[in-house]
């Protein structure tokens, strides 16, 4: 039999062109659809699985990660519409004692009063996280007025939680850096506000992120397209992935390297208190005294002792459920405002420490991080040493 006796498997040129045109039309329509969604309703990308949700959120919509962050409250003119003199903005690096500093600030302003914990109902009700978008289709514009007019399920008013007459000053949370160094918040342009910043040895930050990501409530994760991703079940895989994410060039590099470099030049501004986690671990009483002085709060010896005791891990662990982060503005059907929170119940507070990375990372990974530190901070030897170890500056 000759080759001509077998059916040809070759697609005719005309048919191939037709298929090509159909594919081009389909892909073109898909691209147009993605573009329209990205411009008009980008939150719809969050219904997709991770990492596709994140890819479209950043690449197509041009939005930042994490997807529930917004910097709109800190715009130069906007910030003046909702803050007032002596407000405190606690804005540490991610996983560098944020909730610790929020709670210490609350205890300091209450001078360790007997009902200070009772008033600290939930960290996000009492010391609101103004960067947080609480629903897929949420925004600062949609949420702003709700801080003042929301009535909670128990009939109490949200405003009474964070703007109580009992508080000599208000406390807000952020994770953004100074506009003066490429960040978001104008520090020197708002001398009436006080900013508390804190960082930590970088690999301990990465090490802390591993369980932190996994401890998010599943409904919150569902709300944001699978972010932050749950653990793979293998800590070596998780550790390497988070290391890559936070190293220069990684999707979350701004969490650490960008943060440290942005606050360092403003360390001596009169309305900035820049601290290191290592110093707070080694001397909690000294840290509380430093914060109280910065806030212009005079503590008696008895009040100081009470505040220090409450800001210690043993006491904070007894009230760990107060750091679950309620989302009172959420309107997503699968998120129960009354019972759901950002974190799984009681998982936010766990004993930190110094050098925790040693149990997780290999020597090769530690060397990679050290090299990145030297490349990012090495031009300023004082910054390099401080970022690693803390101490005075």
Short mmCIF file of C-alpha atoms in Angstrom, two decimals:
data_model
loop_
_atom_site.label_atom_id
_atom_site.label_comp_id
_atom_site.label_asym_id
_atom_site.label_seq_id
_atom_site.Cartn_x
_atom_site.Cartn_y
_atom_site.Cartn_z
CA UNK A 1 0.00 0.00 0.00
CA UNK A 2 1.22 3.47 -0.74
CA UNK A 3 1.07 6.45 1.62
CA UNK A 4 -1.82 7.79 -0.43
CA UNK A 5 -3.95 4.82 0.69
CA UNK A 6 -3.92 6.07 4.33
CA UNK A 7 -6.25 8.87 5.52
CA UNK A 8 -4.41 12.15 5.74
CA UNK A 9 -3.86 13.54 9.27
CA UNK A 10 -2.94 16.93 7.92
CA UNK A 11 -5.43 19.69 8.69
CA UNK A 12 -6.27 21.59 5.50
CA UNK A 13 -4.77 25.08 5.41
CA UNK A 14 -8.19 26.76 5.20
CA UNK A 15 -9.48 24.83 8.21
CA UNK A 16 -6.33 25.64 10.18
CA UNK A 17 -6.81 29.33 9.45
CA UNK A 18 -10.43 29.09 10.55
CA UNK A 19 -9.46 27.46 13.85
CA UNK A 20 -6.78 30.08 14.34
CA UNK A 21 -9.30 32.87 13.83
CA UNK A 22 -11.73 31.30 16.32
CA UNK A 23 -8.95 30.96 18.90
CA UNK A 24 -7.87 34.54 18.33
CA UNK A 25 -11.44 35.76 18.80
CA UNK A 26 -11.89 33.68 21.96
CA UNK A 27 -8.62 34.88 23.46
CA UNK A 28 -9.38 38.42 22.39
CA UNK A 29 -12.79 38.35 24.06
CA UNK A 30 -11.22 36.80 27.16
CA UNK A 31 -8.60 39.55 27.29
CA UNK A 32 -11.25 42.24 26.84
CA UNK A 33 -13.40 40.65 29.55
CA UNK A 34 -10.48 40.50 31.96
CA UNK A 35 -9.65 44.11 31.18
CA UNK A 36 -13.23 45.24 31.84
CA UNK A 37 -13.42 43.29 35.10
CA UNK A 38 -10.03 44.66 36.16
CA UNK A 39 -11.24 48.20 35.61
CA UNK A 40 -14.83 47.99 36.85
CA UNK A 41 -15.13 45.11 39.34
CA UNK A 42 -11.66 43.76 40.16
CA UNK A 43 -12.95 42.14 43.37
CA UNK A 44 -14.53 39.45 41.14
CA UNK A 45 -11.02 38.04 40.63
CA UNK A 46 -11.14 37.05 44.30
CA UNK A 47 -13.69 34.33 43.47
CA UNK A 48 -10.91 32.48 41.62
CA UNK A 49 -8.45 30.05 43.25
CA UNK A 50 -5.00 31.13 44.42
CA UNK A 51 -2.59 31.97 42.79
CA UNK A 52 -4.71 32.85 39.72
CA UNK A 53 -6.67 35.31 41.84
CA UNK A 54 -3.47 37.09 42.90
CA UNK A 55 -2.00 37.09 39.39
CA UNK A 56 -5.05 38.79 37.88
CA UNK A 57 -5.41 41.12 40.87
CA UNK A 58 -1.86 42.43 40.46
CA UNK A 59 -1.08 41.98 36.75
CA UNK A 60 -4.48 42.85 35.25
CA UNK A 61 -5.97 45.17 37.86
CA UNK A 62 -2.68 46.70 39.02
CA UNK A 63 -3.67 46.27 42.68
CA UNK A 64 -1.36 45.68 45.62
CA UNK A 65 -0.88 42.57 47.70
CA UNK A 66 -2.31 41.57 50.08
CA UNK A 67 -5.62 42.21 48.30
CA UNK A 68 -7.35 43.42 51.48
CA UNK A 69 -4.90 46.32 51.97
CA UNK A 70 -5.83 49.88 50.99
CA UNK A 71 -3.77 53.03 51.44
CA UNK A 72 -6.68 55.38 50.70
CA UNK A 73 -7.16 56.47 54.34
CA UNK A 74 -3.60 57.82 54.38
CA UNK A 75 -3.82 60.05 51.30
CA UNK A 76 -2.33 63.45 52.05
CA UNK A 77 -5.59 65.36 52.33
CA UNK A 78 -7.78 62.43 53.39
CA UNK A 79 -5.83 61.71 56.57
CA UNK A 80 -6.77 65.13 57.94
CA UNK A 81 -10.50 64.38 57.61
CA UNK A 82 -10.63 61.60 60.20
CA UNK A 83 -7.61 61.96 62.50
CA UNK A 84 -7.15 64.47 65.31
CA UNK A 85 -4.10 65.73 67.25
CA UNK A 86 -2.33 63.17 69.43
CA UNK A 87 -3.80 60.18 67.62
CA UNK A 88 -1.32 57.29 67.72
CA UNK A 89 -0.63 55.23 64.60
CA UNK A 90 0.95 51.90 65.48
CA UNK A 91 2.54 50.78 62.23
CA UNK A 92 5.14 48.03 62.73
CA UNK A 93 6.58 45.74 60.10
CA UNK A 94 4.42 42.66 59.52
CA UNK A 95 4.99 40.04 62.27
CA UNK A 96 7.09 42.42 64.37
CA UNK A 97 4.92 42.81 67.45
CA UNK A 98 2.00 44.76 65.97
CA UNK A 99 -0.67 43.40 68.32
CA UNK A 100 1.74 43.57 71.24
CA UNK A 101 2.30 47.27 70.64
CA UNK A 102 -1.40 47.96 70.05
CA UNK A 103 -2.28 46.31 73.34
CA UNK A 104 0.56 47.98 75.24
CA UNK A 105 -0.58 51.35 73.87
CA UNK A 106 -4.10 50.63 75.11
CA UNK A 107 -2.88 49.61 78.57
CA UNK A 108 -0.66 52.70 78.79
CA UNK A 109 -3.49 55.09 77.90
CA UNK A 110 -5.69 53.33 80.49
CA UNK A 111 -2.84 53.38 83.05
CA UNK A 112 -3.55 49.72 83.73
CA UNK A 113 -7.11 50.41 84.92
CA UNK A 114 -9.07 47.46 86.31
CA UNK A 115 -11.46 47.46 83.35
CA UNK A 116 -8.83 48.01 80.62
CA UNK A 117 -9.21 44.45 79.34
CA UNK A 118 -12.99 44.66 79.45
CA UNK A 119 -12.84 47.73 77.20
CA UNK A 120 -10.42 45.93 74.87
CA UNK A 121 -13.22 43.87 73.33
CA UNK A 122 -11.47 43.07 70.04
CA UNK A 123 -8.28 44.54 68.63
CA UNK A 124 -9.97 45.67 65.41
CA UNK A 125 -12.87 47.31 67.24
CA UNK A 126 -10.77 49.18 69.81
CA UNK A 127 -7.61 49.94 67.81
CA UNK A 128 -8.97 49.86 64.22
CA UNK A 129 -6.83 48.71 61.29
CA UNK A 130 -7.44 51.52 58.83
CA UNK A 131 -5.61 49.74 55.98
CA UNK A 132 -8.09 46.86 56.04
CA UNK A 133 -10.77 46.33 53.39
CA UNK A 134 -13.43 44.28 55.15
CA UNK A 135 -15.40 42.97 52.14
CA UNK A 136 -14.46 41.89 48.63
CA UNK A 137 -16.15 44.94 47.12
CA UNK A 138 -15.20 47.19 50.02
CA UNK A 139 -13.16 50.39 49.96
CA UNK A 140 -12.09 53.15 52.32
CA UNK A 141 -14.79 55.40 50.85
CA UNK A 142 -17.47 52.81 51.65
CA UNK A 143 -16.12 52.09 55.13
CA UNK A 144 -15.14 55.53 56.41
CA UNK A 145 -18.55 56.70 57.67
CA UNK A 146 -19.32 53.27 59.08
CA UNK A 147 -16.67 53.73 61.77
CA UNK A 148 -18.99 56.37 63.21
CA UNK A 149 -22.49 55.00 62.54
CA UNK A 150 -22.22 51.19 62.81
CA UNK A 151 -24.33 49.46 65.44
CA UNK A 152 -22.91 46.06 66.40
CA UNK A 153 -25.02 42.88 66.78
CA UNK A 154 -25.22 43.38 70.57
CA UNK A 155 -26.70 46.85 70.10
CA UNK A 156 -23.54 48.75 71.08
CA UNK A 157 -22.03 51.46 68.90
CA UNK A 158 -18.72 50.78 67.19
CA UNK A 159 -17.56 54.37 67.67
CA UNK A 160 -17.76 53.92 71.46
CA UNK A 161 -15.22 51.10 71.19
CA UNK A 162 -12.41 53.03 69.48
CA UNK A 163 -13.28 56.63 70.37
CA UNK A 164 -14.29 56.19 74.00
CA UNK A 165 -14.40 59.16 76.35
CA UNK A 166 -12.19 57.06 78.61
CA UNK A 167 -9.28 57.27 76.19
CA UNK A 168 -6.91 60.28 76.39
CA UNK A 169 -5.86 59.46 72.85
CA UNK A 170 -6.99 57.12 70.09
CA UNK A 171 -4.93 54.28 68.64
CA UNK A 172 -5.03 53.05 65.05
CA UNK A 173 -3.20 50.27 63.26
CA UNK A 174 -1.35 50.38 59.94
CA UNK A 175 1.48 48.60 58.14
CA UNK A 176 2.37 51.41 55.72
CA UNK A 177 5.60 53.37 55.67
CA UNK A 178 6.50 57.05 55.30
CA UNK A 179 5.63 58.94 52.14
CA UNK A 180 8.91 60.83 52.52
CA UNK A 181 10.83 57.66 51.62
CA UNK A 182 8.52 56.21 48.99
CA UNK A 183 5.78 54.93 51.27
CA UNK A 184 2.26 56.16 51.86
CA UNK A 185 1.85 58.16 55.08
CA UNK A 186 3.17 61.71 55.34
CA UNK A 187 5.04 61.79 58.66
CA UNK A 188 6.59 65.25 58.68
CA UNK A 189 3.40 66.62 57.12
CA UNK A 190 1.40 65.42 60.12
CA UNK A 191 3.37 66.51 63.20
CA UNK A 192 0.15 66.39 65.24
CA UNK A 193 0.10 62.57 64.94
CA UNK A 194 2.41 60.08 66.65
CA UNK A 195 3.82 57.08 64.84
CA UNK A 196 5.13 53.90 66.46
CA UNK A 197 7.24 51.73 64.16
CA UNK A 198 8.96 48.45 64.98
CA UNK A 199 11.00 45.89 63.12
CA UNK A 200 12.72 42.60 63.90
CA UNK A 201 15.51 40.37 62.62
CA UNK A 202 14.28 39.49 59.13
CA UNK A 203 14.47 35.70 59.20
CA UNK A 204 12.47 35.67 62.44
CA UNK A 205 9.82 37.64 60.51
CA UNK A 206 9.78 35.00 57.77
CA UNK A 207 9.65 32.24 60.37
CA UNK A 208 6.65 33.88 62.07
CA UNK A 209 4.77 34.24 58.78
CA UNK A 210 4.72 30.45 58.25
CA UNK A 211 2.16 29.68 61.03
CA UNK A 212 0.54 33.13 60.74
CA UNK A 213 -0.64 32.54 57.16
CA UNK A 214 -1.99 29.12 58.05
CA UNK A 215 -3.95 30.42 61.06
CA UNK A 216 -6.29 32.62 59.02
CA UNK A 217 -9.99 31.82 59.13
CA UNK A 218 -11.01 29.77 56.08
CA UNK A 219 -13.92 32.10 55.28
CA UNK A 220 -11.55 35.07 55.31
CA UNK A 221 -9.19 33.16 53.00
CA UNK A 222 -12.14 32.36 50.70
CA UNK A 223 -13.06 36.04 50.63
CA UNK A 224 -9.64 36.95 49.25
CA UNK A 225 -9.04 34.37 46.55
CA UNK A 226 -7.21 31.90 48.76
CA UNK A 227 -4.84 34.49 50.24
CA UNK A 228 -2.96 34.11 52.45
CA UNK A 229 -2.30 30.56 51.25
CA UNK A 230 -2.71 27.77 53.78
CA UNK A 231 0.21 25.57 54.72
CA UNK A 232 1.29 22.88 52.27
CA UNK A 233 1.65 20.55 55.24
CA UNK A 234 5.43 20.50 54.83
CA UNK A 235 7.22 23.23 56.78
CA UNK A 236 10.33 22.98 54.62
CA UNK A 237 8.26 23.83 51.52
CA UNK A 238 6.41 26.63 53.32
CA UNK A 239 9.60 28.13 54.73
CA UNK A 240 11.33 28.19 51.34
CA UNK A 241 8.32 29.74 49.62
CA UNK A 242 7.94 32.49 52.21
CA UNK A 243 11.68 33.11 52.09
CA UNK A 244 11.47 33.63 48.33
CA UNK A 245 8.45 35.91 48.76
CA UNK A 246 10.20 38.19 51.26
CA UNK A 247 13.63 38.31 49.64
CA UNK A 248 14.33 41.30 47.35
CA UNK A 249 12.36 40.82 44.15
CA UNK A 250 9.74 38.70 45.90
CA UNK A 251 6.05 39.55 45.92
CA UNK A 252 6.18 40.53 49.61
CA UNK A 253 9.69 42.05 49.76
CA UNK A 254 8.15 45.37 50.82
CA UNK A 255 6.97 43.66 54.02
CA UNK A 256 10.50 43.69 55.39
CA UNK A 257 13.29 45.26 53.35
CA UNK A 258 11.11 48.08 52.04
CA UNK A 259 9.74 48.71 55.52
CA UNK A 260 13.11 48.94 57.29
CA UNK A 261 14.64 51.20 54.68
CA UNK A 262 11.62 53.50 54.68
CA UNK A 263 11.54 54.18 58.44
CA UNK A 264 15.27 54.39 59.15
CA UNK A 265 15.73 57.94 57.72
CA UNK A 266 12.87 59.21 59.93
CA UNK A 267 14.06 57.60 63.17
CA UNK A 268 14.87 60.95 64.78
CA UNK A 269 11.67 62.77 63.86
CA UNK A 270 9.95 64.05 67.03
CA UNK A 271 6.66 62.31 66.17
CA UNK A 272 8.29 58.93 65.42
CA UNK A 273 9.18 56.19 67.89
CA UNK A 274 11.19 53.58 65.99
CA UNK A 275 11.90 50.45 68.03
CA UNK A 276 13.33 46.98 67.58
CA UNK A 277 11.54 43.82 68.67
CA UNK A 278 14.72 42.45 70.24
CA UNK A 279 14.96 45.43 72.61
CA UNK A 280 11.32 45.02 73.66
CA UNK A 281 11.85 41.31 74.37
CA UNK A 282 14.96 42.01 76.45
CA UNK A 283 13.50 44.97 78.38
CA UNK A 284 9.71 45.16 78.39
CA UNK A 285 9.60 47.58 81.31
CA UNK A 286 12.00 49.93 79.57
CA UNK A 287 9.91 49.69 76.39
CA UNK A 288 6.68 50.53 78.24
CA UNK A 289 8.37 53.52 79.89
CA UNK A 290 9.67 54.70 76.52
CA UNK A 291 6.21 54.41 74.96
CA UNK A 292 4.50 56.16 77.88
CA UNK A 293 6.96 59.02 77.65
CA UNK A 294 6.34 59.28 73.90
CA UNK A 295 2.58 59.42 74.57
CA UNK A 296 3.03 61.99 77.36
CA UNK A 297 1.46 59.60 79.87
CA UNK A 298 2.80 59.67 83.43
CA UNK A 299 2.62 56.26 85.11
CA UNK A 300 3.04 55.73 88.83
CA UNK A 301 5.26 52.82 89.88
CA UNK A 302 2.15 50.74 90.61
CA UNK A 303 0.59 51.61 87.25
CA UNK A 304 3.84 50.84 85.44
CA UNK A 305 4.10 47.43 87.12
CA UNK A 306 0.50 46.60 86.19
CA UNK A 307 0.95 47.63 82.56
CA UNK A 308 4.18 45.64 82.24
CA UNK A 309 2.56 42.54 83.75
CA UNK A 310 -0.39 42.76 81.38
CA UNK A 311 1.82 43.32 78.36
CA UNK A 312 3.72 40.12 79.11
CA UNK A 313 3.00 36.91 77.20
CA UNK A 314 1.39 35.00 80.11
CA UNK A 315 -1.37 37.59 80.52
CA UNK A 316 -1.88 38.27 76.81
CA UNK A 317 -2.29 34.54 76.17
CA UNK A 318 -5.27 34.51 78.56
CA UNK A 319 -7.06 37.05 76.34
CA UNK A 320 -5.85 35.69 72.97
CA UNK A 321 -9.42 35.65 71.60
CA UNK A 322 -9.43 39.45 71.75
CA UNK A 323 -6.94 39.48 68.86
CA UNK A 324 -9.02 37.52 66.33
CA UNK A 325 -9.89 40.68 64.31
CA UNK A 326 -13.61 41.07 63.79
CA UNK A 327 -14.81 42.54 60.47
CA UNK A 328 -17.97 44.51 61.38
CA UNK A 329 -18.35 46.03 57.88
CA UNK A 330 -18.28 42.74 55.96
CA UNK A 331 -21.21 42.07 53.62
CA UNK A 332 -20.09 38.81 51.96
CA UNK A 333 -22.73 36.10 52.27
CA UNK A 334 -20.29 33.37 53.31
CA UNK A 335 -18.74 35.45 56.13
CA UNK A 336 -20.62 35.52 59.45
CA UNK A 337 -19.93 38.95 60.96
CA UNK A 338 -20.98 37.87 64.42
CA UNK A 339 -18.94 34.65 64.63
CA UNK A 340 -16.22 34.88 61.97
CA UNK A 341 -13.00 36.87 62.25
CA UNK A 342 -9.78 37.17 60.28
CA UNK A 343 -7.94 34.67 62.48
CA UNK A 344 -8.87 31.26 63.83
CA UNK A 345 -9.88 31.78 67.43
CA UNK A 346 -7.02 32.53 69.79
CA UNK A 347 -4.19 31.81 67.33
CA UNK A 348 -2.75 35.32 66.98
CA UNK A 349 -0.99 35.41 70.34
CA UNK A 350 1.90 33.00 70.73
CA UNK A 351 5.23 33.35 72.40
CA UNK A 352 7.72 35.09 70.15
CA UNK A 353 11.39 35.26 70.82
CA UNK A 354 14.81 35.89 69.36
CA UNK A 355 16.48 33.56 66.92
CA UNK A 356 13.33 31.53 66.27
CA UNK A 357 14.39 31.05 62.65
CA UNK A 358 17.16 28.65 63.64
CA UNK A 359 14.73 25.78 64.10
CA UNK A 360 13.30 26.24 60.60
CA UNK A 361 15.91 27.43 58.11
CA UNK A 362 18.99 25.68 56.79
CA UNK A 363 22.44 27.22 56.82
CA UNK A 364 22.17 27.81 53.07
CA UNK A 365 18.90 29.72 53.53
CA UNK A 366 20.39 31.78 56.37
CA UNK A 367 23.32 32.67 54.15
CA UNK A 368 20.98 33.75 51.35
CA UNK A 369 19.19 36.06 53.77
CA UNK A 370 22.46 37.48 55.12
CA UNK A 371 23.63 38.24 51.61
CA UNK A 372 20.37 40.07 50.89
CA UNK A 373 20.75 42.10 54.10
CA UNK A 374 24.24 43.15 53.10
CA UNK A 375 23.09 44.14 49.63
CA UNK A 376 20.06 46.07 50.90
CA UNK A 377 21.46 47.62 54.09
CA UNK A 378 25.23 47.27 53.72
CA UNK A 379 25.86 50.81 52.51
CA UNK A 380 24.92 51.92 56.04
CA UNK A 381 26.71 49.73 58.58
CA UNK A 382 24.71 51.20 61.46
CA UNK A 383 21.43 50.28 59.75
CA UNK A 384 22.67 46.77 58.97
CA UNK A 385 23.63 46.07 62.58
CA UNK A 386 20.48 47.63 63.98
CA UNK A 387 18.19 45.72 61.61
CA UNK A 388 19.80 42.48 62.71
CA UNK A 389 20.23 43.07 66.44
CA UNK A 390 18.47 46.22 67.61
CA UNK A 391 20.12 48.47 70.18
CA UNK A 392 20.49 52.23 70.31
CA UNK A 393 20.94 54.54 67.36
#
